[in-house]
mmCIF file of C-alpha atoms and ligand atoms in Angstrom:
data_model
loop_
_atom_site.group_PDB
_atom_site.id
_atom_site.type_symbol
_atom_site.label_atom_id
_atom_site.label_comp_id
_atom_site.label_asym_id
_atom_site.label_seq_id
_atom_site.Cartn_x
_atom_site.Cartn_y
_atom_site.Cartn_z
ATOM 1 C CA MET A 1 -32.403 24.244 6.806
ATOM 2 C CA LYS A 2 -29.913 22.961 9.409
ATOM 3 C CA SER A 3 -26.277 22.522 8.116
ATOM 4 C CA LYS A 4 -25.189 18.902 7.750
ATOM 5 C CA LYS A 5 -22.457 17.818 10.155
ATOM 6 C CA ILE A 6 -19.297 16.089 9.323
ATOM 7 C CA LEU A 7 -16.797 14.240 11.650
ATOM 8 C CA VAL A 8 -13.170 14.377 10.723
ATOM 9 C CA LEU A 9 -11.251 11.875 12.909
ATOM 10 C CA GLY A 10 -7.469 12.829 12.585
ATOM 11 C CA ALA A 11 -8.331 16.423 11.746
ATOM 12 C CA ASN A 12 -4.844 17.561 12.605
ATOM 13 C CA GLY A 13 -3.271 15.223 10.022
ATOM 14 C CA PHE A 14 -1.926 15.975 6.602
ATOM 15 C CA ILE A 15 -5.204 15.319 4.662
ATOM 16 C CA GLY A 16 -7.388 16.110 7.743
ATOM 17 C CA SER A 17 -6.122 19.647 8.420
ATOM 18 C CA SER A 18 -6.388 20.651 4.618
ATOM 19 C CA LEU A 19 -9.775 19.054 4.475
ATOM 20 C CA CYS A 20 -11.141 20.940 7.348
ATOM 21 C CA ALA A 21 -9.977 24.222 5.911
ATOM 22 C CA HIS A 22 -11.594 23.551 2.534
ATOM 23 C CA LEU A 23 -14.698 22.258 4.133
ATOM 24 C CA LEU A 24 -15.086 25.564 6.209
ATOM 25 C CA ALA A 25 -14.027 27.824 3.272
ATOM 26 C CA LYS A 26 -16.170 25.955 0.428
ATOM 27 C CA THR A 27 -19.168 24.238 2.155
ATOM 28 C CA ASP A 28 -21.798 24.947 4.850
ATOM 29 C CA PHE A 29 -20.845 21.771 6.825
ATOM 30 C CA GLU A 30 -20.504 22.048 10.652
ATOM 31 C CA VAL A 31 -17.199 20.405 11.145
ATOM 32 C CA TYR A 32 -16.400 18.305 14.116
ATOM 33 C CA GLY A 33 -12.725 17.765 14.211
ATOM 34 C CA VAL A 34 -10.965 15.205 16.534
ATOM 35 C CA ASP A 35 -7.267 14.722 17.079
ATOM 36 C CA LEU A 36 -4.557 14.791 19.740
ATOM 37 C CA ALA A 37 -3.151 18.010 18.754
ATOM 38 C CA THR A 38 -4.068 21.223 16.705
ATOM 39 C CA HIS A 39 -0.805 22.754 15.248
ATOM 40 C CA LYS A 40 -1.880 21.917 11.530
ATOM 41 C CA LEU A 41 -5.395 23.245 12.290
ATOM 42 C CA MET A 42 -4.355 26.849 13.360
ATOM 43 C CA PRO A 43 -6.296 28.507 10.484
ATOM 44 C CA CYS A 44 -9.452 26.565 11.482
ATOM 45 C CA LEU A 45 -9.582 26.812 15.151
ATOM 46 C CA ASN A 46 -11.444 30.024 15.641
ATOM 47 C CA HIS A 47 -13.968 29.340 12.702
ATOM 48 C CA ASP A 48 -17.494 29.380 14.132
ATOM 49 C CA ARG A 49 -18.538 26.143 12.214
ATOM 50 C CA PHE A 50 -15.404 24.418 13.525
ATOM 51 C CA HIS A 51 -15.759 22.201 16.743
ATOM 52 C CA PHE A 52 -12.547 20.690 17.954
ATOM 53 C CA GLN A 53 -12.238 17.913 20.468
ATOM 54 C CA GLU A 54 -9.001 16.632 21.908
ATOM 55 C CA LEU A 55 -9.726 12.943 22.003
ATOM 56 C CA ASP A 56 -7.625 9.573 21.417
ATOM 57 C CA LEU A 57 -9.363 6.996 19.259
ATOM 58 C CA THR A 58 -7.633 4.093 21.179
ATOM 59 C CA ILE A 59 -8.976 5.398 24.477
ATOM 60 C CA HIS A 60 -12.239 7.643 24.189
ATOM 61 C CA ASP A 61 -14.624 5.260 22.793
ATOM 62 C CA GLU A 62 -17.676 6.793 24.397
ATOM 63 C CA ALA A 63 -17.035 10.338 23.267
ATOM 64 C CA ILE A 64 -16.172 9.201 19.712
ATOM 65 C CA GLU A 65 -19.144 6.947 19.470
ATOM 66 C CA TYR A 66 -21.367 9.881 20.430
ATOM 67 C CA LEU A 67 -19.886 12.017 17.647
ATOM 68 C CA VAL A 68 -20.460 9.400 15.091
ATOM 69 C CA LYS A 69 -24.039 9.258 16.132
ATOM 70 C CA LYS A 70 -24.313 13.016 16.072
ATOM 71 C CA CYS A 71 -22.873 13.564 12.593
ATOM 72 C CA ASP A 72 -24.099 12.760 9.132
ATOM 73 C CA VAL A 73 -20.878 11.864 7.470
ATOM 74 C CA VAL A 74 -17.776 10.317 9.025
ATOM 75 C CA LEU A 75 -14.058 10.445 7.623
ATOM 76 C CA PRO A 76 -12.000 8.107 9.878
ATOM 77 C CA LEU A 77 -8.435 9.639 8.904
ATOM 78 C CA VAL A 78 -6.496 8.551 11.944
ATOM 79 C CA ALA A 79 -3.571 6.238 10.724
ATOM 80 C CA ILE A 80 -0.021 5.697 10.501
ATOM 81 C CA ALA A 81 0.900 6.059 6.705
ATOM 82 C CA THR A 82 4.635 6.203 6.741
ATOM 83 C CA PRO A 83 6.738 3.327 5.426
ATOM 84 C CA GLY A 84 9.497 3.978 7.840
ATOM 85 C CA VAL A 85 7.081 3.071 10.757
ATOM 86 C CA TYR A 86 5.553 -0.069 9.105
ATOM 87 C CA VAL A 87 9.024 -1.722 9.463
ATOM 88 C CA THR A 88 9.769 -0.366 12.970
ATOM 89 C CA ASN A 89 6.218 -0.556 14.531
ATOM 90 C CA PRO A 90 4.105 -2.953 12.478
ATOM 91 C CA LEU A 91 1.892 -3.917 15.571
ATOM 92 C CA GLY A 92 1.255 -0.137 16.021
ATOM 93 C CA VAL A 93 0.179 0.061 12.526
ATOM 94 C CA PHE A 94 -2.238 -2.909 12.889
ATOM 95 C CA GLU A 95 -3.671 -1.764 16.212
ATOM 96 C CA LEU A 96 -4.343 1.906 14.864
ATOM 97 C CA ASP A 97 -5.009 1.513 11.171
ATOM 98 C CA PHE A 98 -7.091 -1.565 11.485
ATOM 99 C CA GLU A 99 -8.378 -2.247 15.102
ATOM 100 C CA ALA A 100 -9.182 1.214 16.109
ATOM 101 C CA ASN A 101 -10.699 2.088 12.863
ATOM 102 C CA LEU A 102 -12.868 -0.956 12.748
ATOM 103 C CA LYS A 103 -14.761 0.416 15.748
ATOM 104 C CA VAL A 104 -15.529 3.510 13.894
ATOM 105 C CA VAL A 105 -16.776 1.534 10.788
ATOM 106 C CA ARG A 106 -18.976 -0.557 13.051
ATOM 107 C CA TRP A 107 -20.530 2.664 14.740
ATOM 108 C CA CYS A 108 -21.174 3.853 11.208
ATOM 109 C CA VAL A 109 -23.169 0.635 10.493
ATOM 110 C CA ARG A 110 -24.846 0.824 13.801
ATOM 111 C CA TYR A 111 -26.026 4.429 13.417
ATOM 112 C CA ASP A 112 -26.500 4.299 9.766
ATOM 113 C CA LYS A 113 -23.870 6.917 8.712
ATOM 114 C CA ARG A 114 -22.114 7.506 5.550
ATOM 115 C CA VAL A 115 -18.326 6.570 5.934
ATOM 116 C CA ILE A 116 -15.590 7.851 3.600
ATOM 117 C CA PHE A 117 -12.607 5.726 4.260
ATOM 118 C CA PRO A 118 -8.929 6.364 3.252
ATOM 119 C CA SER A 119 -7.787 3.107 1.561
ATOM 120 C CA THR A 120 -4.506 3.436 -0.021
ATOM 121 C CA SER A 121 -2.580 3.005 -3.309
ATOM 122 C CA GLU A 122 -0.503 0.438 -1.330
ATOM 123 C CA VAL A 123 -3.257 -1.974 -1.466
ATOM 124 C CA TYR A 124 -2.000 -2.681 -5.266
ATOM 125 C CA GLY A 125 1.375 -3.546 -3.685
ATOM 126 C CA MET A 126 3.790 -5.096 -6.352
ATOM 127 C CA ALA A 127 1.062 -5.931 -8.938
ATOM 128 C CA SER A 128 2.647 -5.993 -12.462
ATOM 129 C CA ASP A 129 -0.172 -3.974 -14.122
ATOM 130 C CA ALA A 130 1.099 -0.948 -15.947
ATOM 131 C CA ALA A 131 -1.515 1.202 -14.054
ATOM 132 C CA PHE A 132 -3.664 0.163 -11.179
ATOM 133 C CA ASP A 133 -7.567 -0.055 -11.829
ATOM 134 C CA GLU A 134 -9.735 -0.228 -8.813
ATOM 135 C CA TYR A 135 -11.927 -3.080 -10.314
ATOM 136 C CA ASN A 136 -9.221 -5.105 -12.258
ATOM 137 C CA THR A 137 -6.134 -5.869 -10.153
ATOM 138 C CA SER A 138 -4.601 -8.639 -8.116
ATOM 139 C CA CYS A 139 -3.229 -6.789 -5.306
ATOM 140 C CA VAL A 140 0.133 -8.346 -4.764
ATOM 141 C CA LEU A 141 1.851 -8.143 -1.252
ATOM 142 C CA GLY A 142 5.172 -9.622 -0.270
ATOM 143 C CA PRO A 143 6.086 -12.313 2.180
ATOM 144 C CA VAL A 144 5.291 -11.969 5.956
ATOM 145 C CA ASP A 145 8.854 -11.317 6.968
ATOM 146 C CA LYS A 146 8.723 -8.036 4.937
ATOM 147 C CA GLN A 147 6.845 -6.110 7.484
ATOM 148 C CA ARG A 148 6.323 -3.232 5.215
ATOM 149 C CA TRP A 149 3.138 -5.080 3.920
ATOM 150 C CA ILE A 150 1.218 -4.913 7.120
ATOM 151 C CA TYR A 151 -0.150 -1.473 6.389
ATOM 152 C CA ALA A 152 -1.248 -2.596 2.884
ATOM 153 C CA CYS A 153 -2.712 -5.811 4.350
ATOM 154 C CA SER A 154 -4.629 -3.923 7.074
ATOM 155 C CA LYS A 155 -6.011 -1.454 4.843
ATOM 156 C CA GLN A 156 -6.998 -4.032 2.171
ATOM 157 C CA LEU A 157 -8.905 -6.173 4.855
ATOM 158 C CA MET A 158 -10.746 -2.979 5.920
ATOM 159 C CA ASP A 159 -11.650 -2.233 2.391
ATOM 160 C CA ARG A 160 -13.103 -5.716 2.173
ATOM 161 C CA ILE A 161 -15.110 -5.458 5.502
ATOM 162 C CA ILE A 162 -16.489 -2.041 4.499
ATOM 163 C CA TYR A 163 -17.463 -3.451 1.134
ATOM 164 C CA ALA A 164 -19.168 -6.401 2.822
ATOM 165 C CA TYR A 165 -20.906 -4.063 5.209
ATOM 166 C CA GLY A 166 -22.273 -2.270 2.123
ATOM 167 C CA PHE A 167 -23.400 -5.533 0.582
ATOM 168 C CA GLN A 168 -24.899 -7.179 3.617
ATOM 169 C CA ARG A 169 -26.012 -4.188 5.853
ATOM 170 C CA ASP A 170 -26.513 -1.360 3.532
ATOM 171 C CA LEU A 171 -23.574 0.763 4.796
ATOM 172 C CA ASP A 172 -23.243 3.774 2.545
ATOM 173 C CA TYR A 173 -19.565 4.153 1.975
ATOM 174 C CA THR A 174 -16.916 5.377 -0.227
ATOM 175 C CA LEU A 175 -13.281 4.170 -0.382
ATOM 176 C CA PHE A 176 -10.581 6.508 -1.691
ATOM 177 C CA ARG A 177 -6.998 5.704 -2.457
ATOM 178 C CA PRO A 178 -4.454 8.389 -2.305
ATOM 179 C CA PHE A 179 -1.409 8.157 -4.551
ATOM 180 C CA ASN A 180 1.520 9.755 -2.984
ATOM 181 C CA PHE A 181 -0.140 13.028 -1.793
ATOM 182 C CA ILE A 182 2.373 15.703 -1.073
ATOM 183 C CA GLY A 183 2.250 19.296 0.223
ATOM 184 C CA PRO A 184 3.348 21.575 2.884
ATOM 185 C CA LYS A 185 2.054 19.761 5.952
ATOM 186 C CA LEU A 186 2.949 16.128 4.958
ATOM 187 C CA ASP A 187 5.297 15.248 7.828
ATOM 188 C CA ASP A 188 7.222 17.268 10.261
ATOM 189 C CA ILE A 189 10.227 18.557 8.623
ATOM 190 C CA ARG A 190 12.233 18.597 11.700
ATOM 191 C CA ASN A 191 12.020 14.908 12.075
ATOM 192 C CA GLU A 192 15.350 13.190 11.884
ATOM 193 C CA ALA A 193 14.374 10.126 9.719
ATOM 194 C CA GLY A 194 11.350 8.216 8.666
ATOM 195 C CA SER A 195 9.412 10.766 6.757
ATOM 196 C CA ARG A 196 7.893 10.174 3.366
ATOM 197 C CA VAL A 197 10.233 10.929 0.533
ATOM 198 C CA VAL A 198 9.442 14.600 -0.160
ATOM 199 C CA THR A 199 9.648 15.845 3.331
ATOM 200 C CA GLN A 200 12.636 13.596 3.936
ATOM 201 C CA PHE A 201 14.546 15.159 1.075
ATOM 202 C CA LEU A 202 13.671 18.657 2.181
ATOM 203 C CA HIS A 203 14.750 17.792 5.763
ATOM 204 C CA ASN A 204 18.104 16.580 4.638
ATOM 205 C CA ILE A 205 18.585 19.635 2.415
ATOM 206 C CA LEU A 206 17.868 22.011 5.284
ATOM 207 C CA GLN A 207 20.200 20.080 7.501
ATOM 208 C CA GLY A 208 22.957 20.090 5.016
ATOM 209 C CA LYS A 209 22.829 16.312 4.667
ATOM 210 C CA PRO A 210 22.950 14.327 1.504
ATOM 211 C CA ILE A 211 19.681 13.138 -0.149
ATOM 212 C CA GLU A 212 19.491 9.431 0.080
ATOM 213 C CA LEU A 213 18.250 7.416 -3.028
ATOM 214 C CA VAL A 214 17.045 4.092 -1.997
ATOM 215 C CA ASN A 215 18.486 1.498 -4.202
ATOM 216 C CA GLY A 216 19.497 4.102 -6.706
ATOM 217 C CA GLY A 217 16.042 5.758 -6.966
ATOM 218 C CA GLN A 218 14.861 4.272 -10.228
ATOM 219 C CA GLN A 219 11.450 3.342 -8.618
ATOM 220 C CA THR A 220 8.631 5.604 -9.651
ATOM 221 C CA ARG A 221 5.729 7.394 -8.024
ATOM 222 C CA CYS A 222 2.694 9.541 -9.271
ATOM 223 C CA PHE A 223 2.923 12.627 -7.086
ATOM 224 C CA THR A 224 -0.381 14.201 -6.343
ATOM 225 C CA PHE A 225 -0.646 17.646 -4.725
ATOM 226 C CA ILE A 226 -2.800 17.795 -1.623
ATOM 227 C CA GLU A 227 -5.262 20.390 -2.950
ATOM 228 C CA ASP A 228 -6.000 18.318 -5.981
ATOM 229 C CA GLY A 229 -6.647 15.343 -3.562
ATOM 230 C CA ILE A 230 -8.812 17.580 -1.437
ATOM 231 C CA ASP A 231 -10.714 18.744 -4.501
ATOM 232 C CA CYS A 232 -11.632 15.127 -5.166
ATOM 233 C CA LEU A 233 -12.623 14.466 -1.506
ATOM 234 C CA LEU A 234 -15.071 17.385 -1.669
ATOM 235 C CA LYS A 235 -16.850 15.891 -4.582
ATOM 236 C CA ILE A 236 -16.904 12.644 -2.768
ATOM 237 C CA ILE A 237 -18.424 14.403 0.231
ATOM 238 C CA GLU A 238 -20.852 16.315 -1.859
ATOM 239 C CA ASN A 239 -21.990 12.916 -3.474
ATOM 240 C CA LYS A 240 -24.125 14.425 -6.224
ATOM 241 C CA GLU A 241 -26.875 12.092 -7.180
ATOM 242 C CA HIS A 242 -25.099 9.444 -5.004
ATOM 243 C CA CYS A 243 -22.163 9.343 -7.508
ATOM 244 C CA ALA A 244 -19.619 8.409 -4.885
ATOM 245 C CA SER A 245 -21.858 5.946 -2.857
ATOM 246 C CA ARG A 246 -20.407 2.305 -2.685
ATOM 247 C CA GLY A 247 -17.477 3.323 -4.983
ATOM 248 C CA ILE A 248 -13.744 2.999 -4.824
ATOM 249 C CA PHE A 249 -11.735 5.755 -6.236
ATOM 250 C CA ASN A 250 -7.989 6.020 -7.077
ATOM 251 C CA VAL A 251 -7.093 9.662 -6.284
ATOM 252 C CA GLY A 252 -3.768 10.296 -8.024
ATOM 253 C CA ASN A 253 -2.000 12.298 -10.850
ATOM 254 C CA PRO A 254 -0.942 9.762 -13.617
ATOM 255 C CA ASN A 255 0.649 12.589 -15.524
ATOM 256 C CA GLU A 256 3.212 13.468 -12.632
ATOM 257 C CA ASN A 257 4.862 10.022 -12.834
ATOM 258 C CA TYR A 258 8.654 10.318 -11.664
ATOM 259 C CA SER A 259 11.375 8.253 -10.534
ATOM 260 C CA VAL A 260 12.744 9.084 -6.999
ATOM 261 C CA ALA A 261 16.083 10.121 -8.712
ATOM 262 C CA GLN A 262 14.081 12.530 -10.942
ATOM 263 C CA LEU A 263 12.355 13.834 -7.932
ATOM 264 C CA ALA A 264 15.597 14.586 -6.298
ATOM 265 C CA HIS A 265 16.734 16.638 -9.251
ATOM 266 C CA ILE A 266 13.465 18.494 -9.453
ATOM 267 C CA ILE A 267 13.632 19.478 -5.833
ATOM 268 C CA VAL A 268 17.300 20.651 -6.355
ATOM 269 C CA ASP A 269 16.011 22.770 -9.296
ATOM 270 C CA VAL A 270 13.230 24.411 -7.188
ATOM 271 C CA VAL A 271 15.698 25.109 -4.272
ATOM 272 C CA SER A 272 17.982 26.917 -6.730
ATOM 273 C CA GLU A 273 14.910 29.236 -7.588
ATOM 274 C CA PHE A 274 14.973 30.146 -3.941
ATOM 275 C CA ASP A 275 18.949 30.144 -3.527
ATOM 276 C CA PRO A 276 21.299 28.960 -6.225
ATOM 277 C CA LYS A 277 24.304 28.847 -3.920
ATOM 278 C CA TRP A 278 22.385 26.624 -1.364
ATOM 279 C CA ALA A 279 21.312 24.320 -4.278
ATOM 280 C CA ALA A 280 24.844 23.869 -5.570
ATOM 281 C CA ASN A 281 25.817 22.363 -2.266
ATOM 282 C CA ILE A 282 23.256 19.657 -2.285
ATOM 283 C CA GLN A 283 24.618 16.203 -2.471
ATOM 284 C CA ILE A 284 22.778 13.142 -3.741
ATOM 285 C CA LYS A 285 24.003 9.610 -2.758
ATOM 286 C CA SER A 286 22.520 6.057 -3.396
ATOM 287 C CA VAL A 287 21.951 3.698 -0.439
ATOM 288 C CA THR A 288 20.520 0.240 -0.262
ATOM 289 C CA SER A 289 17.098 -0.335 1.217
ATOM 290 C CA ASP A 290 18.584 -2.384 4.123
ATOM 291 C CA GLU A 291 20.671 0.629 4.989
ATOM 292 C CA HIS A 292 17.803 3.124 4.881
ATOM 293 C CA TYR A 293 14.857 1.077 6.275
ATOM 294 C CA GLY A 294 16.126 -2.242 7.419
ATOM 295 C CA ILE A 295 15.594 -5.748 6.160
ATOM 296 C CA ALA A 296 11.860 -5.871 6.674
ATOM 297 C CA TYR A 297 11.324 -3.253 3.800
ATOM 298 C CA GLN A 298 10.431 -4.099 0.274
ATOM 299 C CA ASP A 299 9.830 -1.452 -2.280
ATOM 300 C CA VAL A 300 7.155 -0.794 -4.853
ATOM 301 C CA GLU A 301 8.837 -0.292 -8.195
ATOM 302 C CA ARG A 302 5.985 1.309 -10.047
ATOM 303 C CA ARG A 303 2.621 2.779 -8.966
ATOM 304 C CA VAL A 304 0.469 4.463 -11.545
ATOM 305 C CA PRO A 305 -3.242 4.992 -10.950
ATOM 306 C CA VAL A 306 -6.052 4.706 -13.508
ATOM 307 C CA ILE A 307 -8.463 7.552 -12.660
ATOM 308 C CA ARG A 308 -11.252 6.861 -14.995
ATOM 309 C CA GLU A 309 -13.659 6.162 -12.058
ATOM 310 C CA ALA A 310 -13.041 9.680 -10.540
ATOM 311 C CA GLN A 311 -12.911 11.418 -13.976
ATOM 312 C CA GLU A 312 -16.166 9.984 -15.056
ATOM 313 C CA LYS A 313 -18.187 9.558 -11.947
ATOM 314 C CA LEU A 314 -16.952 12.647 -9.876
ATOM 315 C CA HIS A 315 -15.799 14.807 -12.884
ATOM 316 C CA TRP A 316 -12.533 15.160 -11.088
ATOM 317 C CA GLN A 317 -9.128 15.959 -12.837
ATOM 318 C CA PRO A 318 -5.821 16.699 -10.966
ATOM 319 C CA LYS A 319 -4.257 19.999 -12.149
ATOM 320 C CA VAL A 320 -1.033 20.811 -10.209
ATOM 321 C CA ASN A 321 2.268 19.470 -11.520
ATOM 322 C CA LEU A 322 5.026 18.090 -9.226
ATOM 323 C CA LYS A 323 7.311 21.187 -9.721
ATOM 324 C CA ASP A 324 4.649 23.605 -8.545
ATOM 325 C CA ALA A 325 3.718 21.352 -5.619
ATOM 326 C CA ILE A 326 7.336 21.400 -4.558
ATOM 327 C CA ARG A 327 7.430 25.244 -4.903
ATOM 328 C CA ILE A 328 4.455 25.665 -2.671
ATOM 329 C CA THR A 329 5.892 23.171 -0.116
ATOM 330 C CA LEU A 330 9.193 25.018 0.019
ATOM 331 C CA ASP A 331 7.348 28.343 0.292
ATOM 332 C CA TYR A 332 5.492 26.823 3.384
ATOM 333 C CA HIS A 333 8.763 25.648 5.112
ATOM 334 C CA LEU A 334 10.921 28.650 4.209
ATOM 335 C CA ASN A 335 8.470 31.614 4.189
ATOM 336 C CA GLY A 336 5.655 30.129 6.457
ATOM 337 C CA THR A 337 2.992 30.650 3.675
ATOM 338 C CA ASP A 338 -0.040 28.644 4.918
ATOM 339 C CA ARG A 339 -2.421 28.204 2.099
ATOM 340 C CA ASP A 340 -5.269 27.005 4.301
ATOM 341 C CA ALA A 341 -5.037 30.232 6.207
ATOM 342 C CA VAL A 342 -5.197 32.361 3.080
ATOM 343 C CA LEU A 343 -8.098 30.377 1.759
ATOM 344 C CA LEU A 344 -9.882 30.817 4.982
ATOM 345 C CA GLN A 345 -9.208 34.538 4.905
ATOM 346 C CA GLN A 346 -10.554 34.810 1.520
ATOM 347 C CA ASN A 347 -13.730 32.767 2.008
ATOM 348 C CA HIS A 348 -15.162 33.739 5.253
ATOM 349 C CA ARG A 349 -18.683 32.235 5.340
HETATM 350 N N1 UDP B 401 12.666 6.968 -0.539
HETATM 351 C C1 UDP B 401 14.041 7.366 -0.924
HETATM 352 N N2 UDP B 401 14.745 8.108 -0.023
HETATM 353 C C2 UDP B 401 14.296 8.564 1.079
HETATM 354 C C3 UDP B 401 12.876 8.215 1.430
HETATM 355 C C4 UDP B 401 12.258 7.474 0.575
HETATM 356 O O1 UDP B 401 14.533 6.970 -2.017
HETATM 357 O O2 UDP B 401 15.036 9.178 1.854
HETATM 358 C C5 UDP B 401 11.947 6.193 -1.609
HETATM 359 C C6 UDP B 401 11.290 4.911 -1.067
HETATM 360 O O3 UDP B 401 12.172 3.858 -0.926
HETATM 361 C C7 UDP B 401 10.017 4.818 -2.029
HETATM 362 C C8 UDP B 401 9.831 6.196 -2.524
HETATM 363 O O4 UDP B 401 10.828 7.030 -2.172
HETATM 364 O O5 UDP B 401 10.564 3.963 -3.195
HETATM 365 C C9 UDP B 401 8.649 6.752 -1.856
HETATM 366 O O6 UDP B 401 8.736 6.733 -0.416
HETATM 367 P P1 UDP B 401 7.568 7.237 0.429
HETATM 368 O O7 UDP B 401 8.051 6.986 1.833
HETATM 369 O O8 UDP B 401 7.164 8.762 0.327
HETATM 370 O O9 UDP B 401 6.184 6.467 0.284
HETATM 371 P P2 UDP B 401 5.726 5.239 -0.697
HETATM 372 O O10 UDP B 401 5.366 5.597 -1.870
HETATM 373 O O11 UDP B 401 6.801 4.139 -0.686
HETATM 374 O O12 UDP B 401 4.498 4.697 0.230
#
C-alpha cells in the first residue's frame, strides 16, 4: 500500500519542526514540509520520506495549491503567535494568520482534503470560567484599541469558518488549541525582545539582564511540553475510527498551572542545577505591561484547559512537568542537545 502524504505548512516552526521529526520517526507518512528556512528542521532534512520546499504562503499560491491537491492531510501551521507582535504589527497578524490561511482552508474544501488547523487557547480570551471547555464558553475579547486581541479574533473567525465548511460542505477538519506549549525550539533565544515568556526569561538570564515580571507576574498559565503536544497531534492525525474528525480539542496541561512569578523561580532553580553561581546573580523585577508591551496590550489573568475531549476521544494525557520541560529546554540552549535528532537516530524507518 502506498504511504499517505501529509503537508506541513510552517514546517520550520516550533510545532512544525518537532511534528515533522515525530512523523518521520513514528509513522509511515511521506512528509511534505514548506517554510522559508530550515534551521529547526536539520534532523529531518536528509530523511528519505521528507520533502522540503522553500515557499512563501503569501506569494507562491500555485505551488502550494498543488501540494494541497497532492497530499491527503494538511496542517497549515504558518502563523505569528507571539503577543509582542500582536501589538506592534496587528495587520501582519491578520494578513498571515487569517488571510493567507483562508486560502489553504478553501483549497482543502476544493480538493476534499482533511485539514488540521491550529486554533489557540487565546480564543477563550478573558472568559471568567475557572477552566476553558471547548463547547461551553463565551470567548471574551477586549476592546478594539487593545490590539492584542487581533490574533484571538482572527483565529476565532477561522475556527468558525472551518466549522461552517464542515457543516455546509462536509469538510473533514480538526481544530486543536495549544495552551502555552514550551520547549527547546520555541523562539530564537538570541532575539532582543518580544519572545514568549520562557524564551524571554532564558534570553534575559543568558544576557545577564533582569527577568521582567509583567504587572508583578501573578497571572497564571498552564505550561505544556511540546512533546506532549506532538503526542496529541499524532493521535489527531492518526484519527482512529474518525475520533478526531470534526472535533475541537484543547491541548494543554492543567496540572502544570503556575503564575509567571512562580515560573521565574522554577527557571532560577533549574539554572542553579546547571551552575549555582550563575543562578545566584539572576535578578527578577516587576514592570508594568505598558512598559513591557505598550498600551495596546491586555493580559489574560488565568488560562486553564478542560482536556476531557482529548482524554476521552483521543486517549491522550500530558505527562511532562514544567520543571523537566525547562531542564530539557536549557539542555538544548546550553549543550545543544536536539531531541528531534536523537529521536530520528533511534528510529530510522
Ligand atoms: N510575560 C512576562 N515577562 C516577559 C514576557 C511575558 O511577565 O518577559 C508574561 C505575559 O505578560 C503573559 C505571560 O508572561 O502574562 C505569558 O506570555 P507569553 O508571551 O508566553 O504568551 P501568552 O500566554 O500571553 O499568549
